[in-house]
CSV table of C-alpha atoms and ligand atoms in Angstrom, one decimal:
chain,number,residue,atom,x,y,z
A,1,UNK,CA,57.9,37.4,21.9
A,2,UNK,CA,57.6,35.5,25.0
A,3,UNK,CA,55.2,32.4,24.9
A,4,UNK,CA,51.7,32.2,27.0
A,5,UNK,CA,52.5,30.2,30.1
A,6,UNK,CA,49.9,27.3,28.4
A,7,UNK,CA,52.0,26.8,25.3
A,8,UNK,CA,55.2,27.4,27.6
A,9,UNK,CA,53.5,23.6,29.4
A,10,UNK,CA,52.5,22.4,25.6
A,11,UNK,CA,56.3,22.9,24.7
A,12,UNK,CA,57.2,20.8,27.7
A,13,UNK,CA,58.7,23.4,30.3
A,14,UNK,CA,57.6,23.0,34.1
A,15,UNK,CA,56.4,26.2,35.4
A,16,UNK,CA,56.6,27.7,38.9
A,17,UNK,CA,52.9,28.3,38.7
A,18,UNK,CA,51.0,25.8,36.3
A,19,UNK,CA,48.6,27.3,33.4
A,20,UNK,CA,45.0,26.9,34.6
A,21,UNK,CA,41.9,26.7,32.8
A,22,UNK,CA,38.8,24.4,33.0
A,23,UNK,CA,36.0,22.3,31.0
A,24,UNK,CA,33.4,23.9,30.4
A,25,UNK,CA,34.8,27.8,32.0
A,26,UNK,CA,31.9,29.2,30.3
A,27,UNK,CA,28.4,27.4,31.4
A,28,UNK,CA,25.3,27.4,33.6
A,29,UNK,CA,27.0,28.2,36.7
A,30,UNK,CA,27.8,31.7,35.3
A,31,UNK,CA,24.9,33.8,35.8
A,32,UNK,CA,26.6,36.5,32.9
A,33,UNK,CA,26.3,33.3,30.5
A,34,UNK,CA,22.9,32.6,31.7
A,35,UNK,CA,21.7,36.4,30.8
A,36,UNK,CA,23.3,35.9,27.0
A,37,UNK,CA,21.7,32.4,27.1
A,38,UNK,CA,18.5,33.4,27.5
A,39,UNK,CA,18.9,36.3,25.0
A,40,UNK,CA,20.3,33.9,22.6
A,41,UNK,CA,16.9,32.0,22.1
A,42,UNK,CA,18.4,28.2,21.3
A,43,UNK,CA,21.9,26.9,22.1
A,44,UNK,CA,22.6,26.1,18.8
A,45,UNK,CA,21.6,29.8,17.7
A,46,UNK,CA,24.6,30.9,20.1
A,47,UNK,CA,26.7,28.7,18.7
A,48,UNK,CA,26.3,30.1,15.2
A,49,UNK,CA,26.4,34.0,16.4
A,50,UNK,CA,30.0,35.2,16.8
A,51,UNK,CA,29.1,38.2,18.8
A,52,UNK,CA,27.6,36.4,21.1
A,53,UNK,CA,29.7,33.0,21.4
A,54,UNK,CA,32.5,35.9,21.7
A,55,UNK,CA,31.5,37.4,24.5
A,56,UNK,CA,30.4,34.1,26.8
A,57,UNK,CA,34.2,32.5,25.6
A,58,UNK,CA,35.9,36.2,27.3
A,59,UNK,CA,33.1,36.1,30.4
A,60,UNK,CA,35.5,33.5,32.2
A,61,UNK,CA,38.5,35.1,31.5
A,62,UNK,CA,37.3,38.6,32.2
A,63,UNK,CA,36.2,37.2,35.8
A,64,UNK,CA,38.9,34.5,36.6
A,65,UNK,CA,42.3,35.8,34.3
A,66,UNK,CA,42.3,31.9,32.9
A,67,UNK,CA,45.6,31.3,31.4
A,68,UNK,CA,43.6,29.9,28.6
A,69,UNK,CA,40.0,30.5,26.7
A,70,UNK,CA,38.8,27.9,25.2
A,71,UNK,CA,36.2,28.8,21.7
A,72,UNK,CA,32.1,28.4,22.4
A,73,UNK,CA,30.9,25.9,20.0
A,74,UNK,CA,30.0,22.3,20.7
A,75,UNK,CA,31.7,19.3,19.3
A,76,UNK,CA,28.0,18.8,17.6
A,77,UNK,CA,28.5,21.6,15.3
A,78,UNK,CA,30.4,19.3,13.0
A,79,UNK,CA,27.4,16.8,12.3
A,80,UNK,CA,25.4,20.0,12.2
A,81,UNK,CA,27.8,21.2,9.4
A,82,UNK,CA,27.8,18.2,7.3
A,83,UNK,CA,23.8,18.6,7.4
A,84,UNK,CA,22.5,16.7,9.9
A,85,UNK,CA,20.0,18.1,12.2
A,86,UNK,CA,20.7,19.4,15.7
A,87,UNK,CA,18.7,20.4,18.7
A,88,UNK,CA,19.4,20.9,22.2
A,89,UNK,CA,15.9,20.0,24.6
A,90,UNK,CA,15.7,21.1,27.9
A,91,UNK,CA,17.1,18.7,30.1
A,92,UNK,CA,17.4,15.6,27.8
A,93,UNK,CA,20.8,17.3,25.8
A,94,UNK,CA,21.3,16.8,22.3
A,95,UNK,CA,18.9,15.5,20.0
A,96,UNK,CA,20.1,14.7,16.0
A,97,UNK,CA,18.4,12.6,13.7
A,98,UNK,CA,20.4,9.1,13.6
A,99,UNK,CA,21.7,7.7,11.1
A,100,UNK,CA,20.4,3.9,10.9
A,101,UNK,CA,22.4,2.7,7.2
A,102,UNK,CA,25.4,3.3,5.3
A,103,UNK,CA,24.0,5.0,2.9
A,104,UNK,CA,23.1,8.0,4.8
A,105,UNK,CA,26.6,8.6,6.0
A,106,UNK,CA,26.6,12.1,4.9
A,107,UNK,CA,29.2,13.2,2.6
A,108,UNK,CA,32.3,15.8,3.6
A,109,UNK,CA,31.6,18.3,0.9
A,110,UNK,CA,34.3,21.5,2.5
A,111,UNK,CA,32.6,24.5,0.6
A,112,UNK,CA,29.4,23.4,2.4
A,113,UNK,CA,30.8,22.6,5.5
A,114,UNK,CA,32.6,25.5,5.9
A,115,UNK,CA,30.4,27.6,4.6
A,116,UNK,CA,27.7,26.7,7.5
A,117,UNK,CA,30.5,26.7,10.1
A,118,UNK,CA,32.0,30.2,9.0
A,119,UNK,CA,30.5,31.9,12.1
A,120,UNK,CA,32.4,29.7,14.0
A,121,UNK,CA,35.7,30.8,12.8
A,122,UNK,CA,34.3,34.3,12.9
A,123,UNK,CA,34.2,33.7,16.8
A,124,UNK,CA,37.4,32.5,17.0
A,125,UNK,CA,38.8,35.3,15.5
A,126,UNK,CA,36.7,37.8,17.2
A,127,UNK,CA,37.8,36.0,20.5
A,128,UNK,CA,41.7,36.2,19.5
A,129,UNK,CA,41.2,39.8,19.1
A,130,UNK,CA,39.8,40.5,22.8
A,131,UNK,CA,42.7,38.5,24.1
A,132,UNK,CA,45.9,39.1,25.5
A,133,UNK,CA,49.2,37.7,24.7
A,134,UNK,CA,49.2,35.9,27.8
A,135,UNK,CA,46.2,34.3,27.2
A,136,UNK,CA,46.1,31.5,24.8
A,137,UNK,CA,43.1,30.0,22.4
A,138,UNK,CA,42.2,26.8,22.7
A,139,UNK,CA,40.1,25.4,19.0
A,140,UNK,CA,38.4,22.3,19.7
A,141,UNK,CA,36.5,19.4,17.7
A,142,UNK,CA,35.3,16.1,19.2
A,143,UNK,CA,36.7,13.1,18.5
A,144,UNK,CA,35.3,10.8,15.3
A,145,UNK,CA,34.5,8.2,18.1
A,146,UNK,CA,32.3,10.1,20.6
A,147,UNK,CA,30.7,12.1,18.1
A,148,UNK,CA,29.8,9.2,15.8
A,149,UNK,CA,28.1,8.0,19.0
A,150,UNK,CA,25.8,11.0,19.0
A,151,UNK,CA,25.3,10.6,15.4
A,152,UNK,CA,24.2,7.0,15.6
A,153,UNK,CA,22.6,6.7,18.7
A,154,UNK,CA,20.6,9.9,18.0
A,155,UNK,CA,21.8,11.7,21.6
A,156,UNK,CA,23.4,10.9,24.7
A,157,UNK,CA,23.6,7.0,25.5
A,158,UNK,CA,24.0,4.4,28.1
A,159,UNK,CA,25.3,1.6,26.4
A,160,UNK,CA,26.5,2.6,23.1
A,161,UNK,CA,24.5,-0.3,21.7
A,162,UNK,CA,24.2,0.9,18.1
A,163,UNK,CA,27.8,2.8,17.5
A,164,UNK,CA,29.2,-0.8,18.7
A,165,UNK,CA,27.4,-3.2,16.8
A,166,UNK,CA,27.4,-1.3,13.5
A,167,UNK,CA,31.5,-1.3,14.4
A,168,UNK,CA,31.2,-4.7,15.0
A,169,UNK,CA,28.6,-6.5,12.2
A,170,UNK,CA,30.3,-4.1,9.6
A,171,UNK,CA,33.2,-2.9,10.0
A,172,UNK,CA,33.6,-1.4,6.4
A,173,UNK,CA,30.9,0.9,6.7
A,174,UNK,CA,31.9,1.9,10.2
A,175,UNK,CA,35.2,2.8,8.5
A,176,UNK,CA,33.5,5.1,5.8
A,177,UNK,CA,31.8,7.3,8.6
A,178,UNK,CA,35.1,7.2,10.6
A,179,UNK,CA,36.8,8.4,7.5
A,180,UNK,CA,33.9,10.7,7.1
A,181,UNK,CA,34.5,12.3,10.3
A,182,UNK,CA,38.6,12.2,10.0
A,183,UNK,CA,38.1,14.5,6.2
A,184,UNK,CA,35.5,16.7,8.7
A,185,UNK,CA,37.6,16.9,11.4
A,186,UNK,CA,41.0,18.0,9.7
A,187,UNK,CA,39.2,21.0,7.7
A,188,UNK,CA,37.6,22.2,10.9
A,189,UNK,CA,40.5,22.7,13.0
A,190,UNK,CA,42.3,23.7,10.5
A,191,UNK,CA,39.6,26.0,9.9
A,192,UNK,CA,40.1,27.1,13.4
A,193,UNK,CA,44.0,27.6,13.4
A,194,UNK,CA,43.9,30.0,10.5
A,195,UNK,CA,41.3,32.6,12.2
A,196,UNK,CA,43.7,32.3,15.5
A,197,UNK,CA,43.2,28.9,17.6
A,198,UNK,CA,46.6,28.4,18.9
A,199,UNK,CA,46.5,25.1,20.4
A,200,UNK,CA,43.8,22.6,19.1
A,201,UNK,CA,41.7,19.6,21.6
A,202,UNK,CA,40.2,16.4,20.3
A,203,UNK,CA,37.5,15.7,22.6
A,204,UNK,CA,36.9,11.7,22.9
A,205,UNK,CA,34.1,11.9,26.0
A,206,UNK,CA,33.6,8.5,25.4
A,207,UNK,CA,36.3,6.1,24.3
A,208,UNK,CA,36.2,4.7,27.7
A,209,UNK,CA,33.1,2.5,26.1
A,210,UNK,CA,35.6,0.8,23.9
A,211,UNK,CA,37.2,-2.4,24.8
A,212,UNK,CA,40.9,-3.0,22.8
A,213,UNK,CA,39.9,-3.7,19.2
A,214,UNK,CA,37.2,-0.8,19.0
A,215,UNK,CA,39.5,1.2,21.0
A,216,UNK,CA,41.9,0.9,18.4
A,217,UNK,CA,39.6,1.1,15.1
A,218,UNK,CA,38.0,4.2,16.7
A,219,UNK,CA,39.7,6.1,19.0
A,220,UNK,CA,43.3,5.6,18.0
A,221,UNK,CA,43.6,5.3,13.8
A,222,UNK,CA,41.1,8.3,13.5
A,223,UNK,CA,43.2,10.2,15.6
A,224,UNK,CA,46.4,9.3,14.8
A,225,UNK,CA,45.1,10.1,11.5
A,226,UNK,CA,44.1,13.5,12.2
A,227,UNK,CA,47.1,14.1,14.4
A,228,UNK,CA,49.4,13.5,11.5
A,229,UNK,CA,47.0,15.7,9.1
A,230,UNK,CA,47.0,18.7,11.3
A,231,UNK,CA,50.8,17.9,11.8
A,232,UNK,CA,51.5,18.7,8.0
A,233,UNK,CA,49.5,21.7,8.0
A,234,UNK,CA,50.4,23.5,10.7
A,235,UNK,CA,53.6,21.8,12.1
A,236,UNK,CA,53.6,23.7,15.5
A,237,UNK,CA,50.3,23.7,16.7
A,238,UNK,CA,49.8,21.4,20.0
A,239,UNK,CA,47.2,18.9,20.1
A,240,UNK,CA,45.8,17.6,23.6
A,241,UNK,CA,44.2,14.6,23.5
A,242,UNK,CA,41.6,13.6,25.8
A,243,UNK,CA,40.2,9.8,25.8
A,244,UNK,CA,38.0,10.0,28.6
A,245,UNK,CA,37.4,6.7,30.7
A,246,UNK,CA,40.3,5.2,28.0
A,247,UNK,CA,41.9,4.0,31.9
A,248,UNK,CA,45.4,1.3,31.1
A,249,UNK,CA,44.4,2.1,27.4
A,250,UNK,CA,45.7,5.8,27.8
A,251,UNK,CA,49.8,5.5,27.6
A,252,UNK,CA,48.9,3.3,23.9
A,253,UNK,CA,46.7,6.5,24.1
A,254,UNK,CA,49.3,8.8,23.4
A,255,UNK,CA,52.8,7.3,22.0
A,256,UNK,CA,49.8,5.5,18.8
A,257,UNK,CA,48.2,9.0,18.0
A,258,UNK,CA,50.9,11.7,18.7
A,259,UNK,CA,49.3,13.8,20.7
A,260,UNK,CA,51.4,16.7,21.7
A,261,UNK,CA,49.9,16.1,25.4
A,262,UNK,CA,47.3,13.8,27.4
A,263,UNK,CA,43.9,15.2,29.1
A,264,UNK,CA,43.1,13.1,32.2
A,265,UNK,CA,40.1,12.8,33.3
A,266,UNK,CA,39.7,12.2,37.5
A,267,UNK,CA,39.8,8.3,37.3
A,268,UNK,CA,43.5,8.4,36.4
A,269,UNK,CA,45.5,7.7,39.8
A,270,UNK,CA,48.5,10.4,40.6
A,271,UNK,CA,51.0,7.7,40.3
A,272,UNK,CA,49.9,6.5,36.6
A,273,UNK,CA,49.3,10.5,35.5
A,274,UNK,CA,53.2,11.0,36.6
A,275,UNK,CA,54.3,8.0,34.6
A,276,UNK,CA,52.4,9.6,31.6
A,277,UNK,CA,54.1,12.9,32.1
A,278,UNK,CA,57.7,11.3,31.8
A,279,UNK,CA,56.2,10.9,28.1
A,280,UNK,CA,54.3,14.0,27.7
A,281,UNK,CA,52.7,16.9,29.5
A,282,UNK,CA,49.6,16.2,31.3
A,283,UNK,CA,46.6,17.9,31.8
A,284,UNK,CA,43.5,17.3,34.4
A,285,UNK,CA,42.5,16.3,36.8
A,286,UNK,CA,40.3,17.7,39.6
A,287,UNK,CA,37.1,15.8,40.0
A,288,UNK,CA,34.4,18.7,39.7
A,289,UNK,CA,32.4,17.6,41.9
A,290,UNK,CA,35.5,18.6,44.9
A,291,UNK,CA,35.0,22.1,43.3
A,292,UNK,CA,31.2,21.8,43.8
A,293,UNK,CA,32.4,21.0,47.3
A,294,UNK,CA,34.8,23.2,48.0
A,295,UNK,CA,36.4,24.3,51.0
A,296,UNK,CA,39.2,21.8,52.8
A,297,UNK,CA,38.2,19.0,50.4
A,298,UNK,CA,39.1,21.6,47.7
A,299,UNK,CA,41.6,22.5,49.1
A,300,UNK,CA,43.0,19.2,49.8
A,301,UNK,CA,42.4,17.8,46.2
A,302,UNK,CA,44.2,20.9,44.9
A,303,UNK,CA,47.2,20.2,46.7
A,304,UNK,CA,47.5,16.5,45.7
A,305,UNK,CA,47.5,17.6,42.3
A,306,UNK,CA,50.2,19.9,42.2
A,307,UNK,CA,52.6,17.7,44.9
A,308,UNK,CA,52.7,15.3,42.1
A,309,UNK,CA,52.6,17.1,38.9
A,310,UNK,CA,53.4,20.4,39.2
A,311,UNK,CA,57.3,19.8,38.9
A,312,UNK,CA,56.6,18.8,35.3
A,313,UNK,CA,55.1,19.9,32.3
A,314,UNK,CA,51.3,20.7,33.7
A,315,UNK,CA,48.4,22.2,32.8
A,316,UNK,CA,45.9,22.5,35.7
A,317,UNK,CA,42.9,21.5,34.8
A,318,UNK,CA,39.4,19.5,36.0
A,319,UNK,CA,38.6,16.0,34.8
A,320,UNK,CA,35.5,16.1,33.4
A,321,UNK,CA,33.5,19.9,32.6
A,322,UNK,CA,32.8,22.0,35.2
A,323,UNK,CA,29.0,21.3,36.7
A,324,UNK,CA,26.0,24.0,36.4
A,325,UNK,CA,25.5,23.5,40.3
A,326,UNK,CA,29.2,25.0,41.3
A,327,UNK,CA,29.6,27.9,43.0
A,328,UNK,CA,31.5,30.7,41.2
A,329,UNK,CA,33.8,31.7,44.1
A,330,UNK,CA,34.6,27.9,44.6
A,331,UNK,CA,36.4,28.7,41.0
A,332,UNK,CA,38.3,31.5,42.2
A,333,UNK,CA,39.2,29.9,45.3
A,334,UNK,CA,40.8,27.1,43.1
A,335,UNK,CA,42.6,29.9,40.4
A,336,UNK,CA,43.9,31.8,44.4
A,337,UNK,CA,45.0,28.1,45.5
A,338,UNK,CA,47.1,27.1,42.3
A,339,UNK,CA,48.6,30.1,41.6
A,340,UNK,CA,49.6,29.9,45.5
B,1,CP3,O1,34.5,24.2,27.5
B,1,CP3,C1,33.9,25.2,27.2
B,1,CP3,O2,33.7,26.2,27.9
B,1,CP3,C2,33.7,25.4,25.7
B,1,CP3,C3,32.4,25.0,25.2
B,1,CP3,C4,32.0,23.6,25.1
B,1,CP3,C5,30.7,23.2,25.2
B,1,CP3,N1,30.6,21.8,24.9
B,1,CP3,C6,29.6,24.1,25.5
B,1,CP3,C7,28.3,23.5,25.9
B,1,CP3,C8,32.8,22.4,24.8
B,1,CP3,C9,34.3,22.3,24.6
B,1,CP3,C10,31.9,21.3,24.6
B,1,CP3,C11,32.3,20.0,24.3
B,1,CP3,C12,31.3,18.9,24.3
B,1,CP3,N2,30.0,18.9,23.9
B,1,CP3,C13,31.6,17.5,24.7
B,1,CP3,C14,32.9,17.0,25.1
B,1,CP3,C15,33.3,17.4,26.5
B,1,CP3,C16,32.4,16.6,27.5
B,1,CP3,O3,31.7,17.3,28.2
B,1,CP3,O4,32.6,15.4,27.6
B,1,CP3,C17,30.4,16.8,24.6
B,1,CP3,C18,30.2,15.3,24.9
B,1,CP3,C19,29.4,17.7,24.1
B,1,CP3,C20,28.0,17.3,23.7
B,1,CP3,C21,27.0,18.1,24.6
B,1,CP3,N3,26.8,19.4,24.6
B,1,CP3,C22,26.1,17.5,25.5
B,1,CP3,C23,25.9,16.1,25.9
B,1,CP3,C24,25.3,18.6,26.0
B,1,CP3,C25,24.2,18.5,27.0
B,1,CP3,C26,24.6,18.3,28.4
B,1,CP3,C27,24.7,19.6,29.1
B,1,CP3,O5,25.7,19.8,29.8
B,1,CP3,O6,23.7,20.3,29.1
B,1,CP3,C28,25.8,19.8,25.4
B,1,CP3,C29,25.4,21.2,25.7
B,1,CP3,C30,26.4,22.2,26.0
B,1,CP3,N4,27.6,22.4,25.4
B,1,CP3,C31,26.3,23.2,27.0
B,1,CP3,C32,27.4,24.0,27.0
B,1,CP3,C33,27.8,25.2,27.8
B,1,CP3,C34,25.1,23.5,27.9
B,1,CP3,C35,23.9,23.9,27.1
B,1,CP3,C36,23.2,25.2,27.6
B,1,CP3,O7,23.8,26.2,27.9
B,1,CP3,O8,22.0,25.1,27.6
């Protein structure tokens, strides 16, 4: 059986034409996901129903021939599944109930867990099933860093003001829910890789707000930690890391956890992004706002990219998600432009 062009990169082979997919493929800026949206009543509600979150993961695919689909969930589903509450308001993002003291830390009890999550691996294995061989399937969880963050904090934040001085005034507890989050973490995608995920994301959004000593008590040991975990388990399932923002902190990024290869996020110069992929293959990292843009700035970006990275192990890829505001055919003006 040949290998999909994506795990071909993941293995560490440089392709004629890199594997492409993007953050966020299925979104707002579809109007096909918009229509099973709407139908869908809340966000979390399509989450949780594997016809549906089927369907909007294949939408991108279907329309673009991605060498990659990447499961419909959110990396709030795992908070969700260890019972905290979860709601997604108009315009202000995610909304959970924080968690202000160590003693509500919840507790990782699997049958539960899994047992709330089970659509979720329903989807992925629904999604498996209306793929090609070509195609792979990307599982995903966040990191325990960023989605501590939304579990302290309550939502989205500017400062990180709570995560960091629970961290920092004590330390213990904060290792408790980073263990927490480890046990939660290692089930899901595990989870995952048995109903068909073939490749597995750790999404750490924010471990750019982490200066050295937090960066290393939450970003790196809870993923190393889950590296290794998933390592045991399933010994040849890839694991891309991606420490947004983690900037000079990103090579002791990825020789301290393991990761199989490094997501980069649009801040990362060309130069320093090679110098990473003499370690491992890289991923990234078109600012979305040049495919909002379009046209010879596209363009232009595009080819930067692939002067300096295609003649390695590369996935294309955008830095950040895609944005609800860009135009569809700017996307298949990017896939006509990389696969050249
Ligand atoms: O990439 C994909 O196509 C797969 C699906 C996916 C979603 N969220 C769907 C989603 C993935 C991989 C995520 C990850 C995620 N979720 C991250 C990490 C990546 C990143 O963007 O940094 C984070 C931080 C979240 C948390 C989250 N989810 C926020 C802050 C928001 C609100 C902001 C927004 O864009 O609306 C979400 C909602 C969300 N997750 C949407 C989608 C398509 C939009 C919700 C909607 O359709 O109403």
């Amino acid at each position: 059986m040949t290998r999909s062009p994506l795990l071909r990169a993941l293995a560490g082979e440089a392709l004629d034409t890199p594997p492409i997919w993007l953050m966020r493929q299925a979104g707002r800026y579809l109007p096909e996901y918009r229509a099973i949206r709407a139908k869908a009543g809340g966000f979390v509600d399509l989450c949780l129903s594997p016809e549906l979150a089927a369907e909007v993961t294949l939408q991108p695919i279907r329309r673009y021939g991605f060498d990659a689909a990447i499961l419909f969930s959110d990396i709030l589903m795992v908070p969700w599944g260890l019972g905290r509450s979860l709601r997604f308001d108009e315009g202000r993002g995610p909304i959970l109930e924080p968690i202000v003291e160590r003693s509500e830390i919840p507790v990782f009890d699997p049958d539960s867990f899994h047992a709330a999550l089970a659509p979720v691996y329903e989807t992925v294995s629904r999604v498996r099933a209306g793929l090609g061989p070509e195609t792979a399937l990307i599982g995903f969880a966040g990191a325990p860093w960023t989605v501590a963050s939304y579990m302290v904090e309550g939502g989205s934040s500017r400062d990180f003001a709570t995560l960091k001085l629970w961290a920092y005034r004590d330390p213990e507890g904060f290792g408790v829910l980073m263990d927490t989050l480890v046990d939660a973490t290692v089930g899901y995608l595990d989870r995952q890789i048995q109903a068909g995920a073939q490749v597995v994301k750790l999404f750490d959004s924010w471990a750019g707000a982490a200066p050295e000593v937090l960066f290393e008590r939450g970003v790196v040991r809870p993923t190393a930690a889950i590296v290794q975990r998933l390592a045991a388990l399933h010994p040849t399932i890839p694991v891309i890391g991606f420490a947004r923002g983690a900037g000079a902190q990103t090579r002791a990024y990825g020789s301290a956890t393991g990761v199989t290869a490094l997501a980069l996020d649009s801040g990362i110069p060309l130069a320093m992004a090679c110098a990473l992929q003499a370690e491992r293959p890289v991923q990234g990292n078109l600012d979305p706002m040049a495919l909002v843009a379009g046209g010879d700035a596209l363009a232009m970006e595009v080819d930067r990219i692939l002067e300096a990275l295609a003649g390695g192990p590369f996935i294309f890829n955008l830095g950040h998600g895609i944005v609800p505001q860009t135009p569809p055919e700017h996307v298949a003006a990017l896939v006509a432009r990389v696969r050249g």
